[in-house]
mmCIF file of C-alpha atoms (C1' of nucleotides) in Angstrom:
data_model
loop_
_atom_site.group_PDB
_atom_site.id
_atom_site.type_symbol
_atom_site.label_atom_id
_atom_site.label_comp_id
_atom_site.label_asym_id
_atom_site.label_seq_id
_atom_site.Cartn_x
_atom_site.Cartn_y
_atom_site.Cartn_z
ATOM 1 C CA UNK A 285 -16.336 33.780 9.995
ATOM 2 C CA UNK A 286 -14.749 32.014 12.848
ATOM 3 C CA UNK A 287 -16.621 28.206 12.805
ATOM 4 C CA UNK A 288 -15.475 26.827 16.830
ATOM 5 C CA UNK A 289 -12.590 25.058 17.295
ATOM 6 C CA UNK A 290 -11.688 21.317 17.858
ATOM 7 C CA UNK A 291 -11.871 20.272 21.292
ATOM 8 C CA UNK A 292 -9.000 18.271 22.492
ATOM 9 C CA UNK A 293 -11.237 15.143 22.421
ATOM 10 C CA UNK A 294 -12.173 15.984 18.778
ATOM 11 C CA UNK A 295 -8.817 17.337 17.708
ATOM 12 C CA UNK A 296 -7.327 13.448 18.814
ATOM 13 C CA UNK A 297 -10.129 11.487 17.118
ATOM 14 C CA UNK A 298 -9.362 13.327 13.385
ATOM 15 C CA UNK A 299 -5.741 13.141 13.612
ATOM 16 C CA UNK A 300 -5.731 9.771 14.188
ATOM 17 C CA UNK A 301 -8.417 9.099 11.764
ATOM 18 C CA UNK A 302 -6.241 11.115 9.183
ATOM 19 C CA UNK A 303 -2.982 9.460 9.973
ATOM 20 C CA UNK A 304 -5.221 6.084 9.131
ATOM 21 C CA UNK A 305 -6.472 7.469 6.390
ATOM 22 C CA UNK A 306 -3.410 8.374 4.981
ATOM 23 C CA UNK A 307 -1.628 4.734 5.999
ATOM 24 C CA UNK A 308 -4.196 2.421 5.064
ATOM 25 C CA UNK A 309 -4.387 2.459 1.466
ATOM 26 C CA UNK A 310 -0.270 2.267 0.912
ATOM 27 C CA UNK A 311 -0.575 -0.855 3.260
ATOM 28 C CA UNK A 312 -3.517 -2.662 0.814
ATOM 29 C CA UNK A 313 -1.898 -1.121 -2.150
ATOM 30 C CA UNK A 314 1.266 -2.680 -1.265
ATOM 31 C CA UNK A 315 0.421 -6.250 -0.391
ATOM 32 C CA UNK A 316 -1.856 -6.497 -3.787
ATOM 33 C CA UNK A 317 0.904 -5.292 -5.835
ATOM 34 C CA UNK A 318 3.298 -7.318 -4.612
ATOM 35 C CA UNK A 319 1.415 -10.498 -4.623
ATOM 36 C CA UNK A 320 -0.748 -10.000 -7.453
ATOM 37 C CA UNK A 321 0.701 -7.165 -9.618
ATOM 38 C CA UNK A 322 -2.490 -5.448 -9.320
ATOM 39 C CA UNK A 323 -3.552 -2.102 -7.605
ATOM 40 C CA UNK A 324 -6.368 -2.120 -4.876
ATOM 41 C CA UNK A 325 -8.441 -0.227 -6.821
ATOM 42 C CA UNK A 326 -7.814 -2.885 -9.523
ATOM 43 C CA UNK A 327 -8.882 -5.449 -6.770
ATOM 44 C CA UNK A 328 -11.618 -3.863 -5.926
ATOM 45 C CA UNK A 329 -13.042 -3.764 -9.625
ATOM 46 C CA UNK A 330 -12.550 -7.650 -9.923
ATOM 47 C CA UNK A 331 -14.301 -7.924 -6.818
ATOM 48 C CA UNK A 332 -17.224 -6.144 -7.527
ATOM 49 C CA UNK A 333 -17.831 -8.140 -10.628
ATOM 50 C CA UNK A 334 -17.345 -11.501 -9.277
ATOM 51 C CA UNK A 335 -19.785 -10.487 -7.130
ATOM 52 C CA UNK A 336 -22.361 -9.202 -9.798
ATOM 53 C CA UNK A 337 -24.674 -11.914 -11.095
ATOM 54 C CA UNK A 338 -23.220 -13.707 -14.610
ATOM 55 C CA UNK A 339 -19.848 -11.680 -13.239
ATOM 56 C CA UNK A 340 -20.704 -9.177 -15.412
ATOM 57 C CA UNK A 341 -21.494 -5.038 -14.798
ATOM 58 C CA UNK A 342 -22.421 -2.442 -17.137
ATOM 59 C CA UNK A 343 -19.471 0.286 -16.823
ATOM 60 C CA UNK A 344 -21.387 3.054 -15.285
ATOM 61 C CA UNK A 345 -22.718 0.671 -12.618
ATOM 62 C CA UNK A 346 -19.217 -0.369 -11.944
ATOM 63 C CA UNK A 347 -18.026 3.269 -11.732
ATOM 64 C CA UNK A 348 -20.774 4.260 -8.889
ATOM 65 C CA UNK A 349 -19.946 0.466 -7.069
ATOM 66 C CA UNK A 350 -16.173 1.999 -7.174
ATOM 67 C CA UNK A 351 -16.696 5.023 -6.462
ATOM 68 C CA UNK A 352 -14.611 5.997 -9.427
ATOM 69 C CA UNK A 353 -15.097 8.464 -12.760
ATOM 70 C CA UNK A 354 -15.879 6.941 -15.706
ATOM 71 C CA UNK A 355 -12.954 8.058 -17.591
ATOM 72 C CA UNK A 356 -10.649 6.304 -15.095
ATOM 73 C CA UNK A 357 -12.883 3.277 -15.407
ATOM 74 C CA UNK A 358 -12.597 2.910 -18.901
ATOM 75 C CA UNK A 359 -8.306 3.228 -18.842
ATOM 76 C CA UNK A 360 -8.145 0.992 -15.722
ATOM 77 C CA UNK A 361 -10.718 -1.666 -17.478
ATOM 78 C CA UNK A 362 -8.929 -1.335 -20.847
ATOM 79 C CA UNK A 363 -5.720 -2.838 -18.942
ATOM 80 C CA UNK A 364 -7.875 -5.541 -17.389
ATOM 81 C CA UNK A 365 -8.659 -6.345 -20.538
ATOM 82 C CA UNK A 366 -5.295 -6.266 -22.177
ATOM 83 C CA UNK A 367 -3.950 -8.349 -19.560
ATOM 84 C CA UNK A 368 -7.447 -11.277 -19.687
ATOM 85 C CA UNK A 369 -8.921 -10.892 -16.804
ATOM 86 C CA UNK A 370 -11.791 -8.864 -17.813
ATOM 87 C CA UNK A 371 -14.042 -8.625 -21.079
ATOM 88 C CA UNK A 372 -16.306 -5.804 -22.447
ATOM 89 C CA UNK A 373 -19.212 -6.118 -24.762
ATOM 90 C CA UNK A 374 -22.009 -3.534 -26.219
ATOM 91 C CA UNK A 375 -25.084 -4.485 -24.297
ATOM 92 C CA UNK A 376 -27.605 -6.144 -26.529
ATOM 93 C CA UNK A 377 -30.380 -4.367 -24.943
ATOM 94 C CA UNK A 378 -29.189 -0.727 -25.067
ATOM 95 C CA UNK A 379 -26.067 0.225 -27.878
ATOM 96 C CA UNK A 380 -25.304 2.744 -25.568
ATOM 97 C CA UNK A 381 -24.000 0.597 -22.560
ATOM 98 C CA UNK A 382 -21.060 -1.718 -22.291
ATOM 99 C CA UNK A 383 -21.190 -4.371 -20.172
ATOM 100 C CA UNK A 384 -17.828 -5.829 -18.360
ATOM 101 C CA UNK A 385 -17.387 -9.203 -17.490
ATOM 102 C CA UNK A 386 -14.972 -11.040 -15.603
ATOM 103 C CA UNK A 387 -13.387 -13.793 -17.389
ATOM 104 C CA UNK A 388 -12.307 -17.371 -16.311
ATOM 105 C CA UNK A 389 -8.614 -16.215 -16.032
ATOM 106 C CA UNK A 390 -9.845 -12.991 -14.027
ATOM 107 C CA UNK A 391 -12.374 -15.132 -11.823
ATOM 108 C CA UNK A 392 -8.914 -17.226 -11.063
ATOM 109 C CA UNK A 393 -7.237 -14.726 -10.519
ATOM 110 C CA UNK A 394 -9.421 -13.258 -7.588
ATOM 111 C CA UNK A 395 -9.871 -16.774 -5.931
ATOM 112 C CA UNK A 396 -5.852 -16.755 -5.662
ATOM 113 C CA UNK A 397 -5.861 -13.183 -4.208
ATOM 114 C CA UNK A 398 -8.200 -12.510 -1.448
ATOM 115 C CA UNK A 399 -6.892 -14.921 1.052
ATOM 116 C CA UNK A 400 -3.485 -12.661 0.948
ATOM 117 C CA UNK A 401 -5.848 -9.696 0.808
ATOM 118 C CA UNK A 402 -8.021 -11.322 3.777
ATOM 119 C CA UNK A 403 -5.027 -12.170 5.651
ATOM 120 C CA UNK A 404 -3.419 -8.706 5.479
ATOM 121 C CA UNK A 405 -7.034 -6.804 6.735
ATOM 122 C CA UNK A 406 -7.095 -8.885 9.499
ATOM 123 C CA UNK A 407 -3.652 -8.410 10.539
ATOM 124 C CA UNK A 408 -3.336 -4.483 10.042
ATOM 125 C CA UNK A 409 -6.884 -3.640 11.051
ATOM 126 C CA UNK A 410 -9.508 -6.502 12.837
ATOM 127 C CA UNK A 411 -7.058 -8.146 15.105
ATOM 128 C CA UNK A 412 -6.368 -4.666 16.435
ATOM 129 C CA UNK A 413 -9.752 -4.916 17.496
ATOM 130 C CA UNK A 414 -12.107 -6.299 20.059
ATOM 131 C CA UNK A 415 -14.917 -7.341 18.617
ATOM 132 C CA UNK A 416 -17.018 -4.824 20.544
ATOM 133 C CA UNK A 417 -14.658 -2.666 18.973
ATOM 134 C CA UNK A 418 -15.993 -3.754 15.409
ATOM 135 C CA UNK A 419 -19.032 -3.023 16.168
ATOM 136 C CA UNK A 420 -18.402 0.275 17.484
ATOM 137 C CA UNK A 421 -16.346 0.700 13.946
ATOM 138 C CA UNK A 422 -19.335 -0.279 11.959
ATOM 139 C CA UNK A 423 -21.135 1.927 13.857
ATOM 140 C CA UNK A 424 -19.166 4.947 13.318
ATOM 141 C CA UNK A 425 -18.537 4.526 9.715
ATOM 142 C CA UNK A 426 -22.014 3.801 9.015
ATOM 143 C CA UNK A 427 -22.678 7.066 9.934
ATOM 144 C CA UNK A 428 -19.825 8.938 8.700
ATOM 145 C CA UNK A 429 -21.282 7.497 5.224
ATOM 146 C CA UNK A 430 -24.293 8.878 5.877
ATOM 147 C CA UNK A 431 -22.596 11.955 5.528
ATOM 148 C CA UNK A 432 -19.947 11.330 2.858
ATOM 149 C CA UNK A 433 -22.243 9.772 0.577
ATOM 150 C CA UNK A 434 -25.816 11.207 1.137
ATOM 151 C CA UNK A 435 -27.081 9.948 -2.220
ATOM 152 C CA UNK A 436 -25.784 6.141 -1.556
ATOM 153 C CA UNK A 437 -24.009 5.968 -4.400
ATOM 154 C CA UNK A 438 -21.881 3.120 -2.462
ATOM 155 C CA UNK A 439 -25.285 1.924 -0.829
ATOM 156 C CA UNK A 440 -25.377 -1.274 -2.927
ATOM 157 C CA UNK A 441 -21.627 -2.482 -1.771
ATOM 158 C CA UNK A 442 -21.375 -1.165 1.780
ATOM 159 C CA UNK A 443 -24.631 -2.653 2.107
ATOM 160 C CA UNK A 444 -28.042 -1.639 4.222
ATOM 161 C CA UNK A 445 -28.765 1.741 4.905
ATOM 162 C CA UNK A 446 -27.067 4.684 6.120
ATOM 163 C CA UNK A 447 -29.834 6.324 8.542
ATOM 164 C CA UNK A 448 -29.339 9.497 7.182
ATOM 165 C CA UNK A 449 -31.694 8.390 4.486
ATOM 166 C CA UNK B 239 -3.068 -21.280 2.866
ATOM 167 C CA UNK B 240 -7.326 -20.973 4.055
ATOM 168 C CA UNK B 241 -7.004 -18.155 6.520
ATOM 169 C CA UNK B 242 -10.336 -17.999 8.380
ATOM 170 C CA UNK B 243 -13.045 -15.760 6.200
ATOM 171 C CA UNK B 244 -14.484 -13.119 7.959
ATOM 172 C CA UNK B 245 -18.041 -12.948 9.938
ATOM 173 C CA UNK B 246 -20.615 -11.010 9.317
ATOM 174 C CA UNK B 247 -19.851 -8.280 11.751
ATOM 175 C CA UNK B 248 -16.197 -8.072 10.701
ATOM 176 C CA UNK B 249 -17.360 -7.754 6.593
ATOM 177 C CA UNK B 250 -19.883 -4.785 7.510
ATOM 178 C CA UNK B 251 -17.212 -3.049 9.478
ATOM 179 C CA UNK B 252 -14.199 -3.094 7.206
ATOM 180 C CA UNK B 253 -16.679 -2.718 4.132
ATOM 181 C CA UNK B 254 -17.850 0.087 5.580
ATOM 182 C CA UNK B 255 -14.004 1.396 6.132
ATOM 183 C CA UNK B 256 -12.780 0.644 2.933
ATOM 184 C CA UNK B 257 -16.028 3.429 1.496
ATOM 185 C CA UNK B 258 -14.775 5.818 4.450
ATOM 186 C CA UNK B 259 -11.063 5.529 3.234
ATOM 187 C CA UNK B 260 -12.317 5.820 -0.438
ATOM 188 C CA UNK B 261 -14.385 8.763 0.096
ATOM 189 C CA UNK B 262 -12.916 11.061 2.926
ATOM 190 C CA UNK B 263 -9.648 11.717 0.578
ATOM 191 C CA UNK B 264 -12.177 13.223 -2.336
ATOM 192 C CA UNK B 265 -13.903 15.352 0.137
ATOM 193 C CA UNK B 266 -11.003 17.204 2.114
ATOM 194 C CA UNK B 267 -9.603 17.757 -1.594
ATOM 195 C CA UNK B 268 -11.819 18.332 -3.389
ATOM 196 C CA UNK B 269 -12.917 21.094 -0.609
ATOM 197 C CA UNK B 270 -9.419 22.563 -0.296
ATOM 198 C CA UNK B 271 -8.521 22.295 -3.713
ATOM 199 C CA UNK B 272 -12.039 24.989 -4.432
ATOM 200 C CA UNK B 273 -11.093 26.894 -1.707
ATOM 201 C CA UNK B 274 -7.395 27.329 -1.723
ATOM 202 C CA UNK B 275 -5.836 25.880 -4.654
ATOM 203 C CA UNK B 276 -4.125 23.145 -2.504
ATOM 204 C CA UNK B 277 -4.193 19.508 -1.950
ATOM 205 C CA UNK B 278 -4.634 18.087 0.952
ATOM 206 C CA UNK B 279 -1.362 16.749 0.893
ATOM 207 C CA UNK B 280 -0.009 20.434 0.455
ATOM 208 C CA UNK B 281 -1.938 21.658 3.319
ATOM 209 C CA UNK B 282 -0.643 19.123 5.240
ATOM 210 C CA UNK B 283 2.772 19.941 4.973
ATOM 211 C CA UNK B 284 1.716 23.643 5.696
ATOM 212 C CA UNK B 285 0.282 23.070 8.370
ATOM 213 C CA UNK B 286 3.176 20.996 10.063
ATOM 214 C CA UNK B 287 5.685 23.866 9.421
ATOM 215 C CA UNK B 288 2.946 26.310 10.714
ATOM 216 C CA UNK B 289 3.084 23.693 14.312
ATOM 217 C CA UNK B 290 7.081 23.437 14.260
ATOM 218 C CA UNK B 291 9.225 25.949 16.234
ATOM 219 C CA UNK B 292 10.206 28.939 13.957
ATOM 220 C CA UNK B 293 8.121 27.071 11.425
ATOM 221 C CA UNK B 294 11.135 25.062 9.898
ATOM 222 C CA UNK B 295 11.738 21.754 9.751
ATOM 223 C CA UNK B 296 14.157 19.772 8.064
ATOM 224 C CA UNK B 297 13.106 17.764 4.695
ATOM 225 C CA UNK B 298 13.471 14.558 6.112
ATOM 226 C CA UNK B 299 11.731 15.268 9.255
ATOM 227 C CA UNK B 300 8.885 16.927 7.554
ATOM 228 C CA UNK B 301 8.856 13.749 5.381
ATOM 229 C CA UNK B 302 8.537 11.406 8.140
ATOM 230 C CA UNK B 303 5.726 13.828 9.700
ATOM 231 C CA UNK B 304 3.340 13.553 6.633
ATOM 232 C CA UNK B 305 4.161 9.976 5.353
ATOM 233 C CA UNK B 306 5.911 11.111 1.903
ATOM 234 C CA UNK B 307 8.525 9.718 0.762
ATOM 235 C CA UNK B 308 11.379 11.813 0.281
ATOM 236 C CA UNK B 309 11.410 12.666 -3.897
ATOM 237 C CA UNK B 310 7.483 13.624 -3.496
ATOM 238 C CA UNK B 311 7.741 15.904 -0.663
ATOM 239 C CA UNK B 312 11.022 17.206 -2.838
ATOM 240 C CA UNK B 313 8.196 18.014 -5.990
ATOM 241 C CA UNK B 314 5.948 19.314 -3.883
ATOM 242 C CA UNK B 315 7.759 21.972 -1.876
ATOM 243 C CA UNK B 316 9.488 22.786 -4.997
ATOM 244 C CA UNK B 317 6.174 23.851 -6.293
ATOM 245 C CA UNK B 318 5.197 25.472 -2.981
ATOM 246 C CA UNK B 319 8.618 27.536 -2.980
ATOM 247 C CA UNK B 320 7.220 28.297 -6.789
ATOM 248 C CA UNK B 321 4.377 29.715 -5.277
ATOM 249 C CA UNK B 322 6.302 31.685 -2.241
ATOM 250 C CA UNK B 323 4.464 29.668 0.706
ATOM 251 C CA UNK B 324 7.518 28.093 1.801
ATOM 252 C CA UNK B 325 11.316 28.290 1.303
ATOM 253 C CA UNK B 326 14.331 26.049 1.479
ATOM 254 C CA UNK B 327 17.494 26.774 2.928
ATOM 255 C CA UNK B 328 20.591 24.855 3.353
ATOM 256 C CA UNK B 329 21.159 23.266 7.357
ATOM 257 C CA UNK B 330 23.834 25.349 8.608
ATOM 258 C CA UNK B 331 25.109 23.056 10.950
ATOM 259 C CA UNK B 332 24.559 20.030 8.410
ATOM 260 C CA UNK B 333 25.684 20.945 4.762
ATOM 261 C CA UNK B 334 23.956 18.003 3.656
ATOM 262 C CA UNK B 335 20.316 18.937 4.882
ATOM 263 C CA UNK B 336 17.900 21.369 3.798
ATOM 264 C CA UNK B 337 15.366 23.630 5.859
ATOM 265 C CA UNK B 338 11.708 24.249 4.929
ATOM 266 C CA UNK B 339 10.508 26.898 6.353
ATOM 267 C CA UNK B 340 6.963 28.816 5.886
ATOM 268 C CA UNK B 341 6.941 32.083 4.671
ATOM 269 C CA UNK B 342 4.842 34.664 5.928
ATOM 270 C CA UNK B 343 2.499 34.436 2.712
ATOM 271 C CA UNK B 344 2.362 30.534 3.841
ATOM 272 C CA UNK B 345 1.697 31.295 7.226
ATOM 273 C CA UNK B 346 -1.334 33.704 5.800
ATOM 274 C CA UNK B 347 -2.064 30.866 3.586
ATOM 275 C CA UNK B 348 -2.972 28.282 6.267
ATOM 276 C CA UNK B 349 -4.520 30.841 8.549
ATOM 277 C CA UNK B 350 -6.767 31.640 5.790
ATOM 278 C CA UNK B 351 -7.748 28.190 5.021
ATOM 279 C CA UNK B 352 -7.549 26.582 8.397
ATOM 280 C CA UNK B 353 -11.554 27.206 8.935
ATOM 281 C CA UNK B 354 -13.053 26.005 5.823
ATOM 282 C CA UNK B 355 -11.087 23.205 6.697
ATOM 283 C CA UNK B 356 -12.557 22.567 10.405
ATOM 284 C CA UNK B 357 -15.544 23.140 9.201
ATOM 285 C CA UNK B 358 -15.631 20.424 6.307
ATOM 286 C CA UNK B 359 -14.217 18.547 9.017
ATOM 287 C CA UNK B 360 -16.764 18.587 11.591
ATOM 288 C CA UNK B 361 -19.503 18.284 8.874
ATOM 289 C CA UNK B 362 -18.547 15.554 7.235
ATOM 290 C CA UNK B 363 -16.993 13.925 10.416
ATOM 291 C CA UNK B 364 -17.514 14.879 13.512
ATOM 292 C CA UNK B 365 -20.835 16.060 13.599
ATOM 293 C CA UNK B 366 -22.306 13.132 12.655
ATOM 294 C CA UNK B 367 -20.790 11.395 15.811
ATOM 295 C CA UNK B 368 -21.593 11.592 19.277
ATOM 296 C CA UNK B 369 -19.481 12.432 21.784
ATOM 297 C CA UNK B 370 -19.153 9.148 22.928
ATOM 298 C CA UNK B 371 -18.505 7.371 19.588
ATOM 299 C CA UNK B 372 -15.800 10.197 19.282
ATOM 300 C CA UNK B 373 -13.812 8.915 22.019
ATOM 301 C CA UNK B 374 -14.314 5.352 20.981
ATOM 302 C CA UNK B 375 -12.823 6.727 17.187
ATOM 303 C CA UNK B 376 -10.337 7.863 18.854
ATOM 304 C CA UNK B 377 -9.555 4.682 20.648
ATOM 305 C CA UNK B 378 -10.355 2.199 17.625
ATOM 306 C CA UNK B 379 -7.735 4.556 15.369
ATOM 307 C CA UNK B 380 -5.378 4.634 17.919
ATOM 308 C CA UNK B 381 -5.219 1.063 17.925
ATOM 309 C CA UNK B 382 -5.074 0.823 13.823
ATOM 310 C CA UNK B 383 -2.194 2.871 14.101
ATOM 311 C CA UNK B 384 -0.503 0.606 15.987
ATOM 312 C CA UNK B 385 -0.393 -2.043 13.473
ATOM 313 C CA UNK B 386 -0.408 0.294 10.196
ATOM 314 C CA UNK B 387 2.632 2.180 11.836
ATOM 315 C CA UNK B 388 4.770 -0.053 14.158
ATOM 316 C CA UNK B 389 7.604 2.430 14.296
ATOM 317 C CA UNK B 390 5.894 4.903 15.165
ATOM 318 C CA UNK B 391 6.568 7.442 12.306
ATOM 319 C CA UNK B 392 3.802 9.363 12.581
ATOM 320 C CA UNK B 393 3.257 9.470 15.912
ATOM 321 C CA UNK B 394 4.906 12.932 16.403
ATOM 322 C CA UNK B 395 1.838 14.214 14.409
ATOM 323 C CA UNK B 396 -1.051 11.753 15.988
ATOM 324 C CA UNK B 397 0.804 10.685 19.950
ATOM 325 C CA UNK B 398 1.361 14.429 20.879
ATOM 326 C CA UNK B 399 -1.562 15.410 19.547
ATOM 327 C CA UNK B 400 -0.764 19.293 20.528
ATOM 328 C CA UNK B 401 -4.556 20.297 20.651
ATOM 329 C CA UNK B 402 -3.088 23.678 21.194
ATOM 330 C CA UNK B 403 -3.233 24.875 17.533
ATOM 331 C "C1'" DC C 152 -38.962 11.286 -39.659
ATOM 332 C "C1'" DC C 153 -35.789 14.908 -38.156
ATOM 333 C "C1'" DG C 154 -33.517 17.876 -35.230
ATOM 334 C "C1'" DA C 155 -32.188 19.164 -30.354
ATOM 335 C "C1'" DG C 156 -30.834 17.281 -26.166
ATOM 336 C "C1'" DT C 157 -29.195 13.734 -23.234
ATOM 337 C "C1'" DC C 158 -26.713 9.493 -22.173
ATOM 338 C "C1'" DA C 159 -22.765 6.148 -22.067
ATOM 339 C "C1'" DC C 160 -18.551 5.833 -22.963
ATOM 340 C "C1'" DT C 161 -13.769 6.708 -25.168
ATOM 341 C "C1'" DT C 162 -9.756 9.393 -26.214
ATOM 342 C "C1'" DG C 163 -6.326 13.095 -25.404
ATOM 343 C "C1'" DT C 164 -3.765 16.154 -22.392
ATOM 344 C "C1'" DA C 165 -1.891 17.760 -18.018
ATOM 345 C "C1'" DC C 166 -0.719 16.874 -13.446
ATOM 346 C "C1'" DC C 167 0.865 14.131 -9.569
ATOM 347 C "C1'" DT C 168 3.181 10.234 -7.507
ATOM 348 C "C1'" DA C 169 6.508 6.235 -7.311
ATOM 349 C "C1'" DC C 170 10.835 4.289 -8.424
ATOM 350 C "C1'" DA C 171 15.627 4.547 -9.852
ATOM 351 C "C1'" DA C 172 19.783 6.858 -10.506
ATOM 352 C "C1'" DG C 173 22.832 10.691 -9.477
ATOM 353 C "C1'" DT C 174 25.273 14.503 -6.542
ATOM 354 C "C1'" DG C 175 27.463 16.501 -2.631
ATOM 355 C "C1'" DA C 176 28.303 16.230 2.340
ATOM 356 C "C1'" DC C 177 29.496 13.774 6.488
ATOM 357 C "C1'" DA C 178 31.639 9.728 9.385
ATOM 358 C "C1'" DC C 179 34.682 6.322 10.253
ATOM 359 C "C1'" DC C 180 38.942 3.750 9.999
ATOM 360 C "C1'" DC C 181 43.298 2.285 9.136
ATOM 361 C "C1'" DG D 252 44.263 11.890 5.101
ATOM 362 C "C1'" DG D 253 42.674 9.138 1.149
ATOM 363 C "C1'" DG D 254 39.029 5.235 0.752
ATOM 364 C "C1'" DT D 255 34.792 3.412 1.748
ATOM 365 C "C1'" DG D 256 30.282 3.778 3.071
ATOM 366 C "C1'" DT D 257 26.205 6.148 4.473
ATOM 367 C "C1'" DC D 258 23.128 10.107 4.567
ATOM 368 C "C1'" DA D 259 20.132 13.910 2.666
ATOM 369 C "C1'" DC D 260 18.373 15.347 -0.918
ATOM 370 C "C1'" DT D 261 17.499 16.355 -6.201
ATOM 371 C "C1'" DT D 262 16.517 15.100 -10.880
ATOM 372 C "C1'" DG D 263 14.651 12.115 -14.604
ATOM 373 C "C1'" DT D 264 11.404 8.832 -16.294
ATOM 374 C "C1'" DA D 265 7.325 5.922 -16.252
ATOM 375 C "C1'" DG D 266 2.553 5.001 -14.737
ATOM 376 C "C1'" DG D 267 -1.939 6.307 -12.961
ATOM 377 C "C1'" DT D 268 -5.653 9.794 -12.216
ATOM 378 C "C1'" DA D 269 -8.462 14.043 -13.311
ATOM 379 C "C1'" DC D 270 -10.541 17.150 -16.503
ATOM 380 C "C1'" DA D 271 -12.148 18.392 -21.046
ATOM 381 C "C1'" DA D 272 -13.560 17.363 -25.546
ATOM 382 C "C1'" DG D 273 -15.329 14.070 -28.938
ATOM 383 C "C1'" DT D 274 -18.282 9.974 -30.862
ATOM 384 C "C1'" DG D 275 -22.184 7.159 -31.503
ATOM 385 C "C1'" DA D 276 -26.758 5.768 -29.504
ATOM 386 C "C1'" DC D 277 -31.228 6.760 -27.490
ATOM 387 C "C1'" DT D 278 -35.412 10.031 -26.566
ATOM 388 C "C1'" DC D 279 -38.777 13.139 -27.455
ATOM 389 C "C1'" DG D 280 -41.268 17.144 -29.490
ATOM 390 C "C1'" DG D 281 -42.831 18.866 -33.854
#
DNA sequence: CCGAGTCACTTGTACCTACAAGTGACACCC
DNA sequence: GGGTGTCACTTGTAGGTACAAGTGACTCGG
């Protein structure tokens, strides 16, 4: 089977988009471990709760909101915990579930991050941008998502929508 | 330090990059790693030596070409050599470097793999784009790239973008 | 109830990557 | 032409992720 080639148009577009790919997350993980000792996949859990109402998530919620397994949850919430910035708890309502919460020291702990984490996004990837641009970018990753993640797992943090659905 | 928050437009964009960047990585491994037995990250290095005259390249370029640092890309063509796709040889005109080259059972390698590849590619990617929105990927990356790589380091892989292969 | 099946998670093992230290090879300079 | 410094890589060790198996908790048919 022979699928068709790239065209030259196509071929720039993806190598580019891989070359980001590949850069980005070194650039996030780097500033967040730096200032913050934490990974950006650690970030992203803390942000996800402080998000959640009462700050707290049951795990398997957290692990489709991550996009992550929930074996690698549970070890990367286990150090949360051990370091204070995150609780767990059986859930009352079902002795199945665990629910995480962020705690007081963890909520802190975000508030004192994301303006270094704001302030890095904007300089390595909005600024580059004019805002048509962004819009163009929301555009075109709204529908890539369509296609990465046909079930919307990720629906509830990338937000409304994918119209693939 | 208050940098300025982001608007609404900026949060769905980068929101929706941050899932992209999350997801695309699973995806091109998880397809090549069924398919082939190789990460993407081991493809990747393939398929640079399959671009490079006489399919050699030293360790440090090759390094610079896929954004390893040096002691990974040192692992992983170890493991490659293990396997026969590639082989090192010491620089004869520079006793300190070493030459990767791909063997022919590489070179069959990436031939063989090279269209499931494209082909996850445009599905997951390009299809769901017009042609328009490809160029203005193209553009948008282009200009990420700028900031995430000011040197320039990867732009022997992404500038050039030698659509002939 | 009670047993099979599923669910939600945890633990254990193997692999991969990052960081630090070590080994030759080259370059320069007095 | 030794001494110093840098370069190009390799090796060793620690940390994080993926996959597989295990443990209680719920559900549902009989």
């Amino acid at each position: 089977m022979e699928p068709r080639w790239l065209s030259a148009d196509e071929m720039t577009a993806w190598v580019r988009l891989v070359a980001v790919v590949e850069l980005l997350p070194g650039v996030l993980d780097g500033q967040l471990r730096r200032d913050a000792g934490l990974t950006h996949f650690d970030y992203f859990v803390l942000a996800m709760l402080s998000e959640a109402p009462r700050r707290t998530l049951r795990m398997t919620e957290l692990a489709t909101r991550t996009n992550a397994t929930l074996p690698r949850l549970s070890h990367v919430v286990r150090r949360l915990e051990e370091r204070g910035l995150v609780e767990r708890r059986p859930c009352p309502s079902d002795g199945r579930a665990t629910n995480a919460r962020l705690t007081d020291d963890g909520w802190a702990t975000v508030r004192a991050t994301a303006p270094g984490h704001v302030a890095t996004v904007r300089e390595h990837v909005l600024d580059a941008l004019t805002p048509e641009q962004v819009g163009q970018l929301a555009e075109i990753a709204g529908a890539l998502l369509g296609r990465l993640d046909p079930d919307g797992r990720l629906a509830a943090v990338y937000g409304t929508a994918a119209p693939g659905r």
